[in-house]
Amino acid sequence: MPSSRRNCATAAPKGSAKLQAKVASLLGALPVLPVDVPVDIKYGSLRAELEAAGEPIGANDLWIGAHACTLGLTLVTGNTREFERIPGLAVENWLA
């Protein structure tokens, strides 16, 4: 979750301490799932498959999708168009 901490540090003037505390509290309550060999293998196969089809997606989104797909999890995102290209990945948009 380093990018979440970076985003909160740069979003508010001088990295609002209150916002940082809220983000730290939220992230502390969420389980962190390790990226292991099966996720790495899935990432590689998905990247090759999507590139061959002429439909690559960004590396970070691909890691997120490969991780969720490997673990059989549903990915909740507002960016369904990007993630729906990943075969076998369950995607939900709670904002729609």
Short mmCIF file of C-alpha atoms in Angstrom, two decimals:
data_model
loop_
_atom_site.label_atom_id
_atom_site.label_comp_id
_atom_site.label_asym_id
_atom_site.label_seq_id
_atom_site.Cartn_x
_atom_site.Cartn_y
_atom_site.Cartn_z
CA MET A 1 0.00 0.00 0.00
CA PRO A 2 2.93 2.41 -0.38
CA SER A 3 1.18 4.36 -3.14
CA SER A 4 -1.79 5.04 -0.83
CA ARG A 5 0.54 6.56 1.72
CA ARG A 6 2.34 8.56 -0.97
CA ASN A 7 -0.96 9.80 -2.38
CA CYS A 8 -2.18 11.00 1.00
CA ALA A 9 1.15 12.68 1.70
CA THR A 10 0.98 14.69 -1.52
CA ALA A 11 -2.80 15.25 -1.76
CA ALA A 12 -3.12 17.75 1.06
CA PRO A 13 -0.87 20.70 1.82
CA LYS A 14 2.22 19.44 3.62
CA GLY A 15 0.77 15.92 3.87
CA SER A 16 -2.08 16.48 6.32
CA ALA A 17 -1.25 14.59 9.52
CA LYS A 18 -4.96 13.92 10.10
CA LEU A 19 -5.34 12.37 6.63
CA GLN A 20 -2.17 10.31 7.09
CA ALA A 21 -3.49 8.99 10.41
CA LYS A 22 -6.80 7.99 8.82
CA VAL A 23 -5.05 6.21 5.95
CA ALA A 24 -2.71 4.41 8.37
CA SER A 25 -5.70 3.31 10.46
CA LEU A 26 -7.56 2.01 7.41
CA LEU A 27 -4.54 0.20 6.00
CA GLY A 28 -3.80 -1.31 9.41
CA ALA A 29 -7.24 -2.93 9.39
CA LEU A 30 -6.82 -4.53 5.96
CA PRO A 31 -5.01 -7.82 5.42
CA VAL A 32 -1.98 -7.61 3.16
CA LEU A 33 -1.86 -10.56 0.77
CA PRO A 34 1.62 -11.62 -0.35
CA VAL A 35 2.60 -11.65 -3.99
CA ASP A 36 4.02 -15.14 -4.40
CA VAL A 37 5.14 -17.39 -7.25
CA PRO A 38 1.63 -18.33 -8.48
CA VAL A 39 0.76 -14.62 -8.75
CA ASP A 40 4.00 -13.96 -10.64
CA ILE A 41 3.25 -16.81 -13.05
CA LYS A 42 -0.29 -15.53 -13.60
CA TYR A 43 1.03 -12.02 -14.23
CA GLY A 44 3.44 -13.28 -16.88
CA SER A 45 0.86 -15.38 -18.69
CA LEU A 46 -1.76 -12.62 -18.61
CA ARG A 47 0.70 -10.02 -19.85
CA ALA A 48 1.75 -12.21 -22.77
CA GLU A 49 -1.88 -13.06 -23.59
CA LEU A 50 -3.10 -9.46 -23.48
CA GLU A 51 -0.15 -8.12 -25.47
CA ALA A 52 -0.62 -10.81 -28.13
CA ALA A 53 -4.29 -9.79 -28.40
CA GLY A 54 -3.26 -6.14 -28.76
CA GLU A 55 -5.02 -5.24 -25.50
CA PRO A 56 -2.28 -4.65 -22.91
CA ILE A 57 -3.10 -2.96 -19.62
CA GLY A 58 -0.85 -1.01 -17.28
CA ALA A 59 1.66 -3.00 -15.26
CA ASN A 60 0.26 -1.98 -11.85
CA ASP A 61 -3.31 -2.81 -12.86
CA LEU A 62 -2.10 -6.10 -14.28
CA TRP A 63 -0.40 -7.01 -10.97
CA ILE A 64 -3.62 -6.18 -9.11
CA GLY A 65 -5.71 -8.22 -11.53
CA ALA A 66 -3.31 -11.17 -11.56
CA HIS A 67 -3.28 -11.20 -7.76
CA ALA A 68 -7.08 -11.18 -7.48
CA CYS A 69 -7.46 -13.75 -10.26
CA THR A 70 -4.92 -16.12 -8.69
CA LEU A 71 -6.65 -15.96 -5.31
CA GLY A 72 -10.14 -16.26 -6.81
CA LEU A 73 -11.16 -12.87 -5.44
CA THR A 74 -13.60 -10.36 -6.89
CA LEU A 75 -11.92 -7.08 -7.80
CA VAL A 76 -13.95 -4.00 -6.84
CA THR A 77 -13.00 -1.01 -9.00
CA GLY A 78 -14.35 2.02 -10.78
CA ASN A 79 -12.10 1.07 -13.70
CA THR A 80 -14.01 -1.96 -14.96
CA ARG A 81 -13.12 -1.31 -18.61
CA GLU A 82 -9.43 -2.00 -17.91
CA PHE A 83 -9.89 -5.01 -15.65
CA GLU A 84 -12.63 -6.74 -17.65
CA ARG A 85 -9.95 -7.59 -20.23
CA ILE A 86 -8.43 -10.07 -17.77
CA PRO A 87 -9.90 -13.50 -18.53
CA GLY A 88 -11.42 -15.24 -15.53
CA LEU A 89 -11.32 -12.18 -13.27
CA ALA A 90 -14.55 -11.31 -11.45
CA VAL A 91 -14.98 -7.52 -11.50
CA GLU A 92 -17.56 -5.35 -9.72
CA ASN A 93 -18.11 -1.59 -9.81
CA TRP A 94 -19.73 -0.41 -6.59
CA LEU A 95 -19.84 3.16 -7.92
CA ALA A 96 -22.18 2.41 -10.81
#
